[in-house]
Amino acid sequence: DQQVKQNSPSLSVQEGRISILNCDYTNSMFDYFLWYKKYPAEGPTFLISISSIKDKNEDGRFTVFLNKSAKHLSLHIVPSQPGDSAVYFCAASARSSGGSNYKLTFGKGTLLTVNP
Amino acid sequence: KAGVTQTPRYLIKTRGQQVTLSCSPISGHRSVSWYQQTPGQGLQFLFEYFSETQRNKGNFPGRFSGRQFSNSRSEMNVSTLELGDSALYLCASSSGVGTGDRGIQYFGAGTRLSVL
């Protein structure tokens, strides 16, 4: 059972336009959401996060929106740049069953290509 | 502060062999998690170690095992390798204590394992 879903394996946008990456989740226990970016031959790097008590978090060109009722979050990149071309992973965090720590669950990723 | 270091970066093995991968976390981090990344499957959680104890475990067969040392360095072992074990294996570290980091993890560059 996939608890975090990124239904678009790939997305292509023009430089300067907006990129919107989507993510859906099923587990109501998730209370923190993160986006990671991964370039080939590198590990994922943390990009931006949002707590379940908020509906928006902004960091420069990157904004994450959370719709709790729809169990949906999205990452907006404005304006998109060729250097943003990478795989983007959505992740959700919930306390482990023992309650002592948080465990991350990742989606399968979306390959973003920004064309010059 | 040095990042997460994984060694080796590349490995080629044959079916039936075993392999050991190494991960040195960020200084001060006590939690180390391991993930398998394959095309189309995203990041699949293997297990997490905290203070030399396995704290969380994913749905992988017993051929996949790990351990953590007193200096927080971790090793992952795969025995009786199968062709399907070919993947990028990623290690991630976090403080692992309290709720301060809410599960944010910092990844190494990974070990690319090819099983022939």
mmCIF file of C-alpha atoms in Angstrom:
data_model
loop_
_atom_site.group_PDB
_atom_site.id
_atom_site.type_symbol
_atom_site.label_atom_id
_atom_site.label_comp_id
_atom_site.label_asym_id
_atom_site.label_seq_id
_atom_site.Cartn_x
_atom_site.Cartn_y
_atom_site.Cartn_z
ATOM 1 C CA ASP A 1 0.000 0.000 0.000
ATOM 2 C CA GLN A 2 1.612 3.191 -1.206
ATOM 3 C CA GLN A 3 0.935 5.888 1.365
ATOM 4 C CA VAL A 4 2.605 8.719 -0.550
ATOM 5 C CA LYS A 5 1.836 8.984 -4.255
ATOM 6 C CA GLN A 6 3.352 11.105 -6.971
ATOM 7 C CA ASN A 7 1.201 10.259 -9.944
ATOM 8 C CA SER A 8 3.243 12.110 -12.559
ATOM 9 C CA PRO A 9 6.517 10.322 -13.316
ATOM 10 C CA SER A 10 7.701 13.289 -15.355
ATOM 11 C CA LEU A 11 6.983 16.935 -16.075
ATOM 12 C CA SER A 12 8.424 19.244 -18.701
ATOM 13 C CA VAL A 13 8.192 23.051 -18.537
ATOM 14 C CA GLN A 14 9.743 26.038 -20.249
ATOM 15 C CA GLU A 15 12.305 28.196 -18.507
ATOM 16 C CA GLY A 16 10.650 31.106 -16.714
ATOM 17 C CA ARG A 17 7.278 29.383 -16.384
ATOM 18 C CA ILE A 18 5.789 27.803 -13.279
ATOM 19 C CA SER A 19 6.450 24.181 -12.372
ATOM 20 C CA ILE A 20 3.809 22.456 -10.255
ATOM 21 C CA LEU A 21 4.601 19.073 -8.751
ATOM 22 C CA ASN A 22 1.838 17.184 -6.997
ATOM 23 C CA CYS A 23 1.712 14.649 -4.200
ATOM 24 C CA ASP A 24 -1.142 12.780 -2.516
ATOM 25 C CA TYR A 25 -1.090 10.859 0.742
ATOM 26 C CA THR A 26 -3.421 8.453 2.458
ATOM 27 C CA ASN A 27 -2.217 8.221 6.055
ATOM 28 C CA SER A 28 -3.957 10.726 8.348
ATOM 29 C CA MET A 29 -1.162 10.340 10.892
ATOM 30 C CA PHE A 30 1.271 12.211 8.664
ATOM 31 C CA ASP A 31 1.835 15.629 10.207
ATOM 32 C CA TYR A 32 4.908 16.954 8.425
ATOM 33 C CA PHE A 33 5.663 16.999 4.726
ATOM 34 C CA LEU A 34 8.923 17.487 2.879
ATOM 35 C CA TRP A 35 10.244 17.857 -0.630
ATOM 36 C CA TYR A 36 13.643 16.579 -1.666
ATOM 37 C CA LYS A 37 15.489 17.209 -4.909
ATOM 38 C CA LYS A 38 17.838 14.667 -6.446
ATOM 39 C CA TYR A 39 20.375 15.141 -9.217
ATOM 40 C CA PRO A 40 21.891 12.100 -10.974
ATOM 41 C CA ALA A 41 24.811 10.534 -9.088
ATOM 42 C CA GLU A 42 23.985 12.533 -5.949
ATOM 43 C CA GLY A 43 21.880 11.833 -2.884
ATOM 44 C CA PRO A 44 18.570 13.638 -2.351
ATOM 45 C CA THR A 45 18.835 17.068 -0.751
ATOM 46 C CA PHE A 46 16.199 18.612 1.469
ATOM 47 C CA LEU A 47 14.365 21.443 -0.277
ATOM 48 C CA ILE A 48 11.392 22.671 1.723
ATOM 49 C CA SER A 49 8.906 21.409 4.287
ATOM 50 C CA ILE A 50 5.528 22.212 5.779
ATOM 51 C CA SER A 51 3.813 21.344 9.013
ATOM 52 C CA SER A 52 0.257 20.049 8.961
ATOM 53 C CA ILE A 53 -0.858 23.099 10.947
ATOM 54 C CA LYS A 54 -0.003 25.341 7.991
ATOM 55 C CA ASP A 55 -1.336 25.485 4.450
ATOM 56 C CA LYS A 56 1.555 27.286 2.799
ATOM 57 C CA ASN A 57 5.294 27.671 3.194
ATOM 58 C CA GLU A 58 7.479 29.771 0.951
ATOM 59 C CA ASP A 59 11.229 29.850 0.442
ATOM 60 C CA GLY A 60 12.435 31.995 -2.427
ATOM 61 C CA ARG A 61 11.236 30.516 -5.702
ATOM 62 C CA PHE A 62 9.799 27.465 -3.947
ATOM 63 C CA THR A 63 6.368 27.311 -2.333
ATOM 64 C CA VAL A 64 4.666 24.264 -0.868
ATOM 65 C CA PHE A 65 0.893 24.166 -0.455
ATOM 66 C CA LEU A 66 -0.931 21.701 1.771
ATOM 67 C CA ASN A 67 -4.618 20.801 1.511
ATOM 68 C CA LYS A 68 -5.278 18.548 4.483
ATOM 69 C CA SER A 69 -8.889 17.831 3.661
ATOM 70 C CA ALA A 70 -7.870 16.551 0.232
ATOM 71 C CA LYS A 71 -4.672 14.941 1.576
ATOM 72 C CA HIS A 72 -2.798 16.723 -1.170
ATOM 73 C CA LEU A 73 0.303 18.855 -1.357
ATOM 74 C CA SER A 74 2.027 20.595 -4.194
ATOM 75 C CA LEU A 75 5.374 22.233 -4.854
ATOM 76 C CA HIS A 76 5.433 25.360 -6.984
ATOM 77 C CA ILE A 77 8.646 26.606 -8.546
ATOM 78 C CA VAL A 78 8.467 30.126 -9.966
ATOM 79 C CA PRO A 79 10.217 30.988 -12.198
ATOM 80 C CA SER A 80 11.586 27.619 -13.287
ATOM 81 C CA GLN A 81 15.249 27.468 -14.263
ATOM 82 C CA PRO A 82 17.199 24.807 -16.212
ATOM 83 C CA GLY A 83 19.178 24.065 -13.030
ATOM 84 C CA ASP A 84 15.934 22.941 -11.402
ATOM 85 C CA SER A 85 15.887 19.896 -13.680
ATOM 86 C CA ALA A 86 16.036 16.965 -11.274
ATOM 87 C CA VAL A 87 13.918 14.269 -9.653
ATOM 88 C CA TYR A 88 11.684 15.654 -6.916
ATOM 89 C CA PHE A 89 10.569 13.390 -4.093
ATOM 90 C CA CYS A 90 7.652 14.118 -1.848
ATOM 91 C CA ALA A 91 7.954 12.693 1.681
ATOM 92 C CA ALA A 92 5.682 12.549 4.693
ATOM 93 C CA SER A 93 6.597 12.206 8.311
ATOM 94 C CA ALA A 94 4.758 10.536 11.181
ATOM 95 C CA ARG A 95 5.729 9.358 14.609
ATOM 96 C CA SER A 96 6.907 5.763 14.610
ATOM 97 C CA SER A 97 4.706 3.188 16.315
ATOM 98 C CA GLY A 98 6.877 3.384 19.396
ATOM 99 C CA GLY A 99 6.432 7.128 19.499
ATOM 100 C CA SER A 100 10.100 7.857 19.956
ATOM 101 C CA ASN A 101 10.955 9.305 16.581
ATOM 102 C CA TYR A 102 9.682 10.346 13.206
ATOM 103 C CA LYS A 103 9.745 8.046 10.191
ATOM 104 C CA LEU A 104 9.811 9.304 6.584
ATOM 105 C CA THR A 105 7.776 7.759 3.783
ATOM 106 C CA PHE A 106 8.725 8.767 0.238
ATOM 107 C CA GLY A 107 6.841 8.934 -3.025
ATOM 108 C CA LYS A 108 8.310 7.489 -6.223
ATOM 109 C CA GLY A 109 9.464 10.859 -7.496
ATOM 110 C CA THR A 110 8.749 13.147 -10.450
ATOM 111 C CA LEU A 111 11.400 13.960 -13.027
ATOM 112 C CA LEU A 112 11.243 17.675 -13.790
ATOM 113 C CA THR A 113 12.827 18.920 -16.986
ATOM 114 C CA VAL A 114 13.105 22.670 -17.492
ATOM 115 C CA ASN A 115 13.811 23.512 -21.122
ATOM 116 C CA PRO A 116 15.824 26.654 -21.986
ATOM 117 C CA LYS B 1 30.597 20.118 8.989
ATOM 118 C CA ALA B 2 31.224 17.086 6.789
ATOM 119 C CA GLY B 3 28.198 15.493 5.142
ATOM 120 C CA VAL B 4 27.112 11.891 5.011
ATOM 121 C CA THR B 5 29.811 9.687 3.487
ATOM 122 C CA GLN B 6 29.075 6.383 1.787
ATOM 123 C CA THR B 7 31.656 3.900 0.600
ATOM 124 C CA PRO B 8 32.234 2.489 -1.868
ATOM 125 C CA ARG B 9 30.510 4.568 -4.548
ATOM 126 C CA TYR B 10 30.274 1.673 -7.005
ATOM 127 C CA LEU B 11 30.250 -2.095 -6.627
ATOM 128 C CA ILE B 12 29.932 -4.965 -9.049
ATOM 129 C CA LYS B 13 29.081 -8.372 -7.654
ATOM 130 C CA THR B 14 27.780 -11.658 -8.983
ATOM 131 C CA ARG B 15 24.699 -13.566 -7.935
ATOM 132 C CA GLY B 16 25.091 -15.470 -4.701
ATOM 133 C CA GLN B 17 27.821 -13.243 -3.312
ATOM 134 C CA GLN B 18 27.407 -10.992 -0.330
ATOM 135 C CA VAL B 19 28.193 -7.307 -0.006
ATOM 136 C CA THR B 20 28.790 -4.791 2.788
ATOM 137 C CA LEU B 21 28.161 -1.086 2.372
ATOM 138 C CA SER B 22 29.372 1.580 4.761
ATOM 139 C CA CYS B 23 27.922 4.892 5.918
ATOM 140 C CA SER B 24 29.402 7.616 8.104
ATOM 141 C CA PRO B 25 26.742 10.056 9.319
ATOM 142 C CA ILE B 26 27.043 13.766 9.955
ATOM 143 C CA SER B 27 28.954 14.389 13.157
ATOM 144 C CA GLY B 28 26.555 14.422 16.099
ATOM 145 C CA HIS B 29 23.800 12.545 14.301
ATOM 146 C CA ARG B 30 22.788 9.343 16.010
ATOM 147 C CA SER B 31 20.210 8.034 13.546
ATOM 148 C CA VAL B 32 21.141 6.311 10.298
ATOM 149 C CA SER B 33 18.544 5.115 7.804
ATOM 150 C CA TRP B 34 19.064 3.027 4.690
ATOM 151 C CA TYR B 35 17.042 3.189 1.491
ATOM 152 C CA GLN B 36 17.009 1.320 -1.801
ATOM 153 C CA GLN B 37 16.316 3.295 -4.953
ATOM 154 C CA THR B 38 15.360 1.521 -8.155
ATOM 155 C CA PRO B 39 13.848 2.971 -11.351
ATOM 156 C CA GLY B 40 10.113 3.371 -10.932
ATOM 157 C CA GLN B 41 10.093 2.440 -7.240
ATOM 158 C CA GLY B 42 11.401 5.577 -5.654
ATOM 159 C CA LEU B 43 13.040 5.395 -2.263
ATOM 160 C CA GLN B 44 12.161 2.262 -0.357
ATOM 161 C CA PHE B 45 12.975 2.214 3.333
ATOM 162 C CA LEU B 46 15.167 -0.637 4.526
ATOM 163 C CA PHE B 47 15.832 0.092 8.187
ATOM 164 C CA GLU B 48 16.906 2.709 10.692
ATOM 165 C CA TYR B 49 19.483 2.446 13.438
ATOM 166 C CA PHE B 50 19.699 4.685 16.472
ATOM 167 C CA SER B 51 22.283 4.283 19.218
ATOM 168 C CA GLU B 52 23.366 0.882 17.860
ATOM 169 C CA THR B 53 19.790 -0.476 17.895
ATOM 170 C CA GLN B 54 17.481 -1.096 14.966
ATOM 171 C CA ARG B 55 14.547 1.226 15.613
ATOM 172 C CA ASN B 56 12.475 0.875 12.433
ATOM 173 C CA LYS B 57 12.370 -1.720 9.698
ATOM 174 C CA GLY B 58 10.922 -1.814 6.186
ATOM 175 C CA ASN B 59 9.553 -4.753 4.218
ATOM 176 C CA PHE B 60 12.709 -6.352 2.920
ATOM 177 C CA PRO B 61 13.787 -9.996 3.252
ATOM 178 C CA GLY B 62 16.176 -11.119 5.943
ATOM 179 C CA ARG B 63 19.026 -11.140 3.417
ATOM 180 C CA PHE B 64 19.230 -7.424 4.097
ATOM 181 C CA SER B 65 20.720 -6.607 7.461
ATOM 182 C CA GLY B 66 22.539 -3.787 9.120
ATOM 183 C CA ARG B 67 24.316 -2.655 12.193
ATOM 184 C CA GLN B 68 25.487 0.523 13.827
ATOM 185 C CA PHE B 69 28.647 1.092 15.791
ATOM 186 C CA SER B 70 29.214 3.182 18.900
ATOM 187 C CA ASN B 71 30.529 6.065 16.764
ATOM 188 C CA SER B 72 27.195 6.013 14.832
ATOM 189 C CA ARG B 73 28.812 4.676 11.659
ATOM 190 C CA SER B 74 26.598 2.071 10.046
ATOM 191 C CA GLU B 75 27.024 -0.858 7.722
ATOM 192 C CA MET B 76 24.478 -2.616 5.573
ATOM 193 C CA ASN B 77 24.944 -6.200 4.430
ATOM 194 C CA VAL B 78 23.172 -8.077 1.675
ATOM 195 C CA SER B 79 23.744 -11.814 1.520
ATOM 196 C CA THR B 80 23.088 -14.202 -1.352
ATOM 197 C CA LEU B 81 22.777 -11.409 -3.888
ATOM 198 C CA GLU B 82 20.074 -11.587 -6.550
ATOM 199 C CA LEU B 83 19.870 -9.747 -9.865
ATOM 200 C CA GLY B 84 16.980 -7.687 -8.470
ATOM 201 C CA ASP B 85 19.223 -6.277 -5.759
ATOM 202 C CA SER B 86 20.887 -4.045 -8.341
ATOM 203 C CA ALA B 87 20.063 -0.551 -7.153
ATOM 204 C CA LEU B 88 21.334 2.655 -5.644
ATOM 205 C CA TYR B 89 21.605 2.254 -1.877
ATOM 206 C CA LEU B 90 21.278 5.487 0.032
ATOM 207 C CA CYS B 91 22.147 6.235 3.603
ATOM 208 C CA ALA B 92 20.641 9.163 5.478
ATOM 209 C CA SER B 93 21.397 10.604 8.877
ATOM 210 C CA SER B 94 19.458 12.738 11.315
ATOM 211 C CA SER B 95 19.708 13.711 14.923
ATOM 212 C CA GLY B 96 17.043 11.129 15.683
ATOM 213 C CA VAL B 97 16.113 12.605 19.035
ATOM 214 C CA GLY B 98 13.059 14.528 20.095
ATOM 215 C CA THR B 99 10.865 16.225 17.552
ATOM 216 C CA GLY B 100 13.163 19.068 16.596
ATOM 217 C CA ASP B 101 14.020 17.889 13.137
ATOM 218 C CA ARG B 102 10.646 16.226 12.482
ATOM 219 C CA GLY B 103 12.287 13.535 10.385
ATOM 220 C CA ILE B 104 14.448 15.700 8.141
ATOM 221 C CA GLN B 105 17.215 13.483 6.889
ATOM 222 C CA TYR B 106 20.475 14.250 5.163
ATOM 223 C CA PHE B 107 21.562 11.860 2.458
ATOM 224 C CA GLY B 108 24.863 10.559 1.209
ATOM 225 C CA ALA B 109 25.612 10.197 -2.497
ATOM 226 C CA GLY B 110 24.825 6.506 -2.408
ATOM 227 C CA THR B 111 26.466 3.238 -3.417
ATOM 228 C CA ARG B 112 25.561 1.944 -6.869
ATOM 229 C CA LEU B 113 25.403 -1.857 -6.673
ATOM 230 C CA SER B 114 25.300 -3.918 -9.845
ATOM 231 C CA VAL B 115 24.645 -7.632 -9.557
ATOM 232 C CA LEU B 116 25.636 -9.690 -12.589
#
